[in-house]
CSV table of C-alpha atoms in Angstrom, one decimal:
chain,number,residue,atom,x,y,z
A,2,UNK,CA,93.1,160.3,5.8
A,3,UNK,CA,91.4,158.1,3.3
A,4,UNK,CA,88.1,158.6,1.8
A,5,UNK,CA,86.0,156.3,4.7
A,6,UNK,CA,87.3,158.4,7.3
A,7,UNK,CA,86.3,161.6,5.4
A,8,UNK,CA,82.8,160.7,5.1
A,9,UNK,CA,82.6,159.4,8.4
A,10,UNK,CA,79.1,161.2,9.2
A,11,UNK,CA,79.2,163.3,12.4
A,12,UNK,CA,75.9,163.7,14.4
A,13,UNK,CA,74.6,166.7,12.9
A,14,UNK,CA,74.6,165.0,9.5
A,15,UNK,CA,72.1,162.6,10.5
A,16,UNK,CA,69.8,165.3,10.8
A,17,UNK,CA,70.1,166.5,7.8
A,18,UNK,CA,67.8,166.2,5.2
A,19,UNK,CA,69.0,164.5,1.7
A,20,UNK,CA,67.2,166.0,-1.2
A,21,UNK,CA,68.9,164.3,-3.5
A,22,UNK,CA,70.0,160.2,-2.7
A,23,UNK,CA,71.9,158.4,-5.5
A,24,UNK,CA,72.1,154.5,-4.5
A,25,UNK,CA,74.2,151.8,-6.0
A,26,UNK,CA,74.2,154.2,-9.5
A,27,UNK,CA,76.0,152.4,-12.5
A,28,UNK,CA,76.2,154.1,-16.0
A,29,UNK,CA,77.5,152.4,-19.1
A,30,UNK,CA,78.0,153.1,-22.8
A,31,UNK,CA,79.1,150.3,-24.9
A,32,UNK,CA,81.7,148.9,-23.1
A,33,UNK,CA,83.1,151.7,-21.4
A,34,UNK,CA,81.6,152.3,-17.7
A,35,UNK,CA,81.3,155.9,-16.4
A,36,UNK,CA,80.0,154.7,-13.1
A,37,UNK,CA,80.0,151.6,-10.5
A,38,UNK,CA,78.0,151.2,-8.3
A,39,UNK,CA,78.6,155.2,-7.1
A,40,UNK,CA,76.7,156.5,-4.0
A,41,UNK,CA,75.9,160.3,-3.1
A,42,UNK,CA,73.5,162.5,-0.7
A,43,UNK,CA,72.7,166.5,-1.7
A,44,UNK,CA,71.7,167.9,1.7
A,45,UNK,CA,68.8,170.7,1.5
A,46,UNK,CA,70.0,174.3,1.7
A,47,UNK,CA,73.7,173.2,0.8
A,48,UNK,CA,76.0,174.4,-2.7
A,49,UNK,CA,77.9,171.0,-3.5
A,50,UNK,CA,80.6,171.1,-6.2
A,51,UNK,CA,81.1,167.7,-8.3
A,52,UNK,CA,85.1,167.5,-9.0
A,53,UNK,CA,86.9,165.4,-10.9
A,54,UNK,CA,89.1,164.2,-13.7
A,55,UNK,CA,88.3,164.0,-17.2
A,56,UNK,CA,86.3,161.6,-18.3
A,57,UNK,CA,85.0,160.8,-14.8
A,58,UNK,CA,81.4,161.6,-15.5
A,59,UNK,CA,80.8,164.5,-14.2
A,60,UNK,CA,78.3,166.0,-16.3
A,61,UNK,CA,77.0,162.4,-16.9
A,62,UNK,CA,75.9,162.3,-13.6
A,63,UNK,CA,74.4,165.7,-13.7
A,64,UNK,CA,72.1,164.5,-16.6
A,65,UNK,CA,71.4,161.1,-15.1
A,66,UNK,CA,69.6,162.6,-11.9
A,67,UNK,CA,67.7,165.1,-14.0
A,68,UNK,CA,66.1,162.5,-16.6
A,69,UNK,CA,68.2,163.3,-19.6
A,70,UNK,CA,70.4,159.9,-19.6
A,71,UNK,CA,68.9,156.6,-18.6
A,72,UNK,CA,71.4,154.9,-16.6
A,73,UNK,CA,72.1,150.9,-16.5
A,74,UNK,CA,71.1,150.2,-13.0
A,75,UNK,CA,70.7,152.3,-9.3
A,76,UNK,CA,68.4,154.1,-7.9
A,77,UNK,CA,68.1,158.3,-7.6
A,78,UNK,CA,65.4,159.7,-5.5
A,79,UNK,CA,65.0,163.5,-5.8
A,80,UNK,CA,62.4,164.9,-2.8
A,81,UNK,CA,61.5,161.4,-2.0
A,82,UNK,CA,60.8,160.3,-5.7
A,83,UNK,CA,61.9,158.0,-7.3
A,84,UNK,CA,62.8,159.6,-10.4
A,85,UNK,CA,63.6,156.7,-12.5
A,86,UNK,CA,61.1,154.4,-11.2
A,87,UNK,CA,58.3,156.2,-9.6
A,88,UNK,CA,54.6,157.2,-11.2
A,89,UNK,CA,54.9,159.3,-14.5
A,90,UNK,CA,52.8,162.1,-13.0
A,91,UNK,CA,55.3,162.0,-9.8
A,92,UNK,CA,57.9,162.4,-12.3
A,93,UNK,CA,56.4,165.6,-13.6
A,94,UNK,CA,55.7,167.2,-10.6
A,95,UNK,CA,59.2,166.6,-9.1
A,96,UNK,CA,60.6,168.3,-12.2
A,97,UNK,CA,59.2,171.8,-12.1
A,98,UNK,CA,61.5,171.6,-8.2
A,99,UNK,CA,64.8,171.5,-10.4
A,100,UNK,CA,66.4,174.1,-12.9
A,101,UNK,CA,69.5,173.4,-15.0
A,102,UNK,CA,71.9,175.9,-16.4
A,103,UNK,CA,74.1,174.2,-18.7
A,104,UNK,CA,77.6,174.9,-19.5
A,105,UNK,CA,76.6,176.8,-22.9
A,106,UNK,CA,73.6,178.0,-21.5
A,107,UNK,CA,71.6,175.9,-24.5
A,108,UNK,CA,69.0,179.2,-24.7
A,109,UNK,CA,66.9,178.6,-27.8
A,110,UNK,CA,68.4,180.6,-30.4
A,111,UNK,CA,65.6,182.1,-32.6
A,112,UNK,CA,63.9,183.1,-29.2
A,113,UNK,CA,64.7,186.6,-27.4
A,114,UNK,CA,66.2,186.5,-23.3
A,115,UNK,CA,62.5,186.9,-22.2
A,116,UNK,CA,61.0,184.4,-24.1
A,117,UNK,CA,63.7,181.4,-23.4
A,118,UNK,CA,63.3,182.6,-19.6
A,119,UNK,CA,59.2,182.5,-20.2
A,120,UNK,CA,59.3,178.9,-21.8
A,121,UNK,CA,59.0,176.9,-18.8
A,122,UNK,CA,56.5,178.8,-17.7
A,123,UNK,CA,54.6,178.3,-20.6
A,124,UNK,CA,55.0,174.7,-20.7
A,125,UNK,CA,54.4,174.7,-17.0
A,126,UNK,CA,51.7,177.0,-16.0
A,127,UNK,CA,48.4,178.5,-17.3
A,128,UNK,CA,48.8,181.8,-16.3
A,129,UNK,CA,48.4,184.7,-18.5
A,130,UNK,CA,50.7,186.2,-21.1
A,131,UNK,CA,51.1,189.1,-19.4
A,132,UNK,CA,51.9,187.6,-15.9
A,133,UNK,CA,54.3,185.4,-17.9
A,134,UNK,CA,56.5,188.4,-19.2
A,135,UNK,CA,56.2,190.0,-15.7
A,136,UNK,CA,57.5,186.9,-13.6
A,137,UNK,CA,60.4,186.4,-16.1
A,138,UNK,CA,61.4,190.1,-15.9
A,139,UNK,CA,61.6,190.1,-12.5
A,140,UNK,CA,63.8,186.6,-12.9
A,141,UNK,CA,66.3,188.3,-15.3
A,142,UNK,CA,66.5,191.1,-13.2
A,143,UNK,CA,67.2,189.0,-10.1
A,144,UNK,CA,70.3,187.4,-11.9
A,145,UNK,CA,72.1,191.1,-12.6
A,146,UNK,CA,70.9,191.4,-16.2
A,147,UNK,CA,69.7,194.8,-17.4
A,148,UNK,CA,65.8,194.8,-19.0
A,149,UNK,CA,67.4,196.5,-22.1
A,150,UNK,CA,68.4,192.4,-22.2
A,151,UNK,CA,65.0,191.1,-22.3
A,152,UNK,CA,64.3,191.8,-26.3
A,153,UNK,CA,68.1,190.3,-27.2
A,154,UNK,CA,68.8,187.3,-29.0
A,155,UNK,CA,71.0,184.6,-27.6
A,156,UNK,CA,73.8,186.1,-30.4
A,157,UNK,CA,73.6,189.3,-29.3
A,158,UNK,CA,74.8,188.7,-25.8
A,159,UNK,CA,78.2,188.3,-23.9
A,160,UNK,CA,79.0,184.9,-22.7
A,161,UNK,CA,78.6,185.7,-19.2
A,162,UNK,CA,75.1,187.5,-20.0
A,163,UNK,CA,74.3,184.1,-22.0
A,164,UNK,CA,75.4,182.2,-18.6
A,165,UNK,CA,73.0,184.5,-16.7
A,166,UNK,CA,70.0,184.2,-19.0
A,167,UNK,CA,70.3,180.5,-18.6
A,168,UNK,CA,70.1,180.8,-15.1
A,169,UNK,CA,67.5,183.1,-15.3
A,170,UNK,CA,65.5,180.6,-17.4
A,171,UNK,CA,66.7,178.0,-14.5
A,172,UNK,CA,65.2,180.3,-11.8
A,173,UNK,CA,61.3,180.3,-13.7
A,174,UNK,CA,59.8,178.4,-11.9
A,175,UNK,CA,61.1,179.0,-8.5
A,176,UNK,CA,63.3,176.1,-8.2
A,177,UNK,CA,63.8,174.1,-4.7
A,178,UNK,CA,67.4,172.6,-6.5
A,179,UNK,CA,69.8,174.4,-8.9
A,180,UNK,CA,71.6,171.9,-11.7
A,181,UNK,CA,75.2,174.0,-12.5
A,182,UNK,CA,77.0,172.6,-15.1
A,183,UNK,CA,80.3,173.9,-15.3
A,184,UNK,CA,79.3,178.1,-14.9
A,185,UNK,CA,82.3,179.7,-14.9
A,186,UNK,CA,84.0,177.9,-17.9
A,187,UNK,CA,85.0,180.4,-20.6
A,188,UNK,CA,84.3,183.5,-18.1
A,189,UNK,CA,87.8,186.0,-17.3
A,190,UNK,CA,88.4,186.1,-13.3
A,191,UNK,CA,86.4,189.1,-13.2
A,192,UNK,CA,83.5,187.4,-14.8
A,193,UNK,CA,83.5,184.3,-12.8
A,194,UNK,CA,84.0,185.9,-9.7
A,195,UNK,CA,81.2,188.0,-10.1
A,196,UNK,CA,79.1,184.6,-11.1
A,197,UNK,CA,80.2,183.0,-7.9
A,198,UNK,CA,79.1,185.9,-6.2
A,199,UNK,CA,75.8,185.8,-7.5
A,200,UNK,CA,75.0,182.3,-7.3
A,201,UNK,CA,75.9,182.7,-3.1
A,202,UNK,CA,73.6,185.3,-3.0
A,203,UNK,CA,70.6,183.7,-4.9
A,204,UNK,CA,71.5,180.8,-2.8
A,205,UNK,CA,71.0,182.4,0.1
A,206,UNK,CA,68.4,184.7,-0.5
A,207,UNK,CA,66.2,181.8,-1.9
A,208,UNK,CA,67.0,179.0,0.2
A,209,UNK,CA,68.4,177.1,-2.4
A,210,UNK,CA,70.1,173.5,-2.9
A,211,UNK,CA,73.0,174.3,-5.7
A,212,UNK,CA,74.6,171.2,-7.3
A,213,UNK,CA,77.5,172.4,-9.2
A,214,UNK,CA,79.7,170.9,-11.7
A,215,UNK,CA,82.8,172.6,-12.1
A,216,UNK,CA,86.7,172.4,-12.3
A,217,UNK,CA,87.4,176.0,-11.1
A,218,UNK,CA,89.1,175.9,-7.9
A,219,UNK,CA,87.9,179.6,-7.1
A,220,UNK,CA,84.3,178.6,-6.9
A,221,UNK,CA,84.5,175.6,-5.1
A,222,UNK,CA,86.0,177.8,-2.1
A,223,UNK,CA,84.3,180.7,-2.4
A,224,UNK,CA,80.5,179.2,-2.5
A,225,UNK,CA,80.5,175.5,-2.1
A,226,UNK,CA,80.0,173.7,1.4
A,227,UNK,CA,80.6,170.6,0.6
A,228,UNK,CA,82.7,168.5,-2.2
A,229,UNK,CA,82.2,165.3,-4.1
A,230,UNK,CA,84.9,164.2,-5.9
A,231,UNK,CA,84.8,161.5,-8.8
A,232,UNK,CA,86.8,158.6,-9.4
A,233,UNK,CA,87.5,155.5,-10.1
A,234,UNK,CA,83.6,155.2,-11.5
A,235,UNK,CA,82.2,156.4,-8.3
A,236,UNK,CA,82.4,159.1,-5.4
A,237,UNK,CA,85.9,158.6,-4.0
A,238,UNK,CA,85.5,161.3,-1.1
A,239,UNK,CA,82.9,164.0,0.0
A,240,UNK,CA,83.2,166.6,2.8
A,241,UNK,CA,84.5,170.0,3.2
A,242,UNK,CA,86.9,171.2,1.2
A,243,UNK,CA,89.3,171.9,4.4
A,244,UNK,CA,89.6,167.8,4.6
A,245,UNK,CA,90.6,167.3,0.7
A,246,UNK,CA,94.0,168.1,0.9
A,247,UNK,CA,93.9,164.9,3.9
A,248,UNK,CA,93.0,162.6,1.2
A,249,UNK,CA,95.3,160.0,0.4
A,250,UNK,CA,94.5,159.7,-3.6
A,251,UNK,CA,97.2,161.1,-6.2
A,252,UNK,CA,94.5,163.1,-8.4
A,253,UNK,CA,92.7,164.6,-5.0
A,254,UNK,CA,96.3,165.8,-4.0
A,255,UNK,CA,97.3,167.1,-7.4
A,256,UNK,CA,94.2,169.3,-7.9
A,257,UNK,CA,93.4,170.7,-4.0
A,258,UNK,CA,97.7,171.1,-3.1
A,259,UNK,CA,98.9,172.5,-5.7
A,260,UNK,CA,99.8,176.3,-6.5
A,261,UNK,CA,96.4,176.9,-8.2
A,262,UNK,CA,94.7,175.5,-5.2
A,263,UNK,CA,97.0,177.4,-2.5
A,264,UNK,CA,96.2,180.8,-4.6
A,265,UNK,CA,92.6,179.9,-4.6
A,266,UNK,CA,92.5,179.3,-0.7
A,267,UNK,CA,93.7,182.2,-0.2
A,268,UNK,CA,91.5,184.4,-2.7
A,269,UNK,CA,88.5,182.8,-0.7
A,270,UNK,CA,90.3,183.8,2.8
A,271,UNK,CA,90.2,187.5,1.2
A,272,UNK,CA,87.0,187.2,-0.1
């Protein structure tokens, strides 16, 4: 099964609603193109993971829908905006619908767990002080981080509590999407497991869109509906993860047949 026949869209598809549409995206630096001309739809309510080889853009294209790289040419609508294109205060608006956590979490360092988590509500909203530290309590709570975390310093936490706080932070301003960049990297089994866990939960209990990047096999079968895989400067294949071992591409049957794959199948079966 090749790529086409993969993404061959069956007639519940068609009803479902893209909250994300990349068109015809191409990014470029210096000489060296990242992407060509690379197509891809984010349903509502879904947790998509973004695979792919290094140095296939992964992260790149995480930045380029949220605003923070500029690509050469393409389109990206986020909610029906057009978030490259479209009126400035669109722009702004559309943004308070996405959080990010990135792969270091990027907290602010000289600022404590509740006031990282209480930024964007600051630069966001005029509500009070007080209703501030209250929301972004109840937001740390929410991702499994004790209040006794609150008054901590970026330093003084774990990396999995650091990973937490920045989705936390994410979560402030009650996000319709979720940006992942790569959440379980540097976490033990234990750690990332309980990570996955959490982000199905939140997922589920909010209503959330999740776009993940990530190389860990365990999460894309434990939480993710739906893949994307990178290559060859655009999206080679999407569907469920079932189909990818179908796929007739040497990296695509590397990564989803080989013993790491099989023992992650299998964990998710037991799961």
């Amino acid at each position: 099964m090749d790529g086409a026949a993969l993404q061959n869209k069956t007639q519940s598809d068609t009803k479902r609603e893209a909250v994300i549409r990349v068109r015809h995206l191409t990014n470029q630096f210096g000489e060296q193109v990242v992407h060509d001309n690379l197509d891809l739809d984010v349903w509502r309510g879904e947790v998509l993971g973004v695979v792919g080889g290094s140095g296939t853009g992964k992260s790149v294209l995480l930045r380029t829908i949220v605003g923070l790289n500029k690509p050469k040419s393409g389109s990206i609508e986020v909610l029906g905006v057009d978030v490259l294109n479209g009126p400035e205060e669109e722009r702004q608006r559309i943004e308070k619908s996405w959080g990010v956590a990135f792969q270091d979490g990027a907290l602010f360092s000289s600022l404590t767990v509740l006031q990282n988590v209480m930024a964007p509500l600051r630069e966001h909203t005029g509500i009070s002080e007080k209703l501030m530290a209250a929301l972004g309590g109840l937001k740390i709570s929410l991702v499994g981080l004790p209040q006794l975390s609150c008054s901590k310093f970026p330093s003084e936490l774990s990396g999995g509590m650091r990973k937490r706080a920045a989705l936390a932070r994410a979560l402030s301003l009650d996000p319709e999407i979720v940006f992942l960049d790569e959440p379980t990297a540097g976490l033990d089994p234990i750690g990332a497991a309980a990570y996955d866990d959490l982000i199905g939960e939140l997922q589920h209990a909010l209503g959330l869109t999740v776009f993940m990047v990530t190389h860990d096999l365990d999460s894309l079968y434990a939480i993710c509906d739906r893949i994307a895989v990178l290559a060859e400067k655009r999206v080679l294949v999407e569907g469920p993860i079932e189909g990818m071992t179908k796929v007739d591409h040497p990296w695509v049957q590397e990564y989803f047949t080989g013993p790491r794959a099989r023992a992650a199948q299998q964990k998710g079966q037991d799961r």
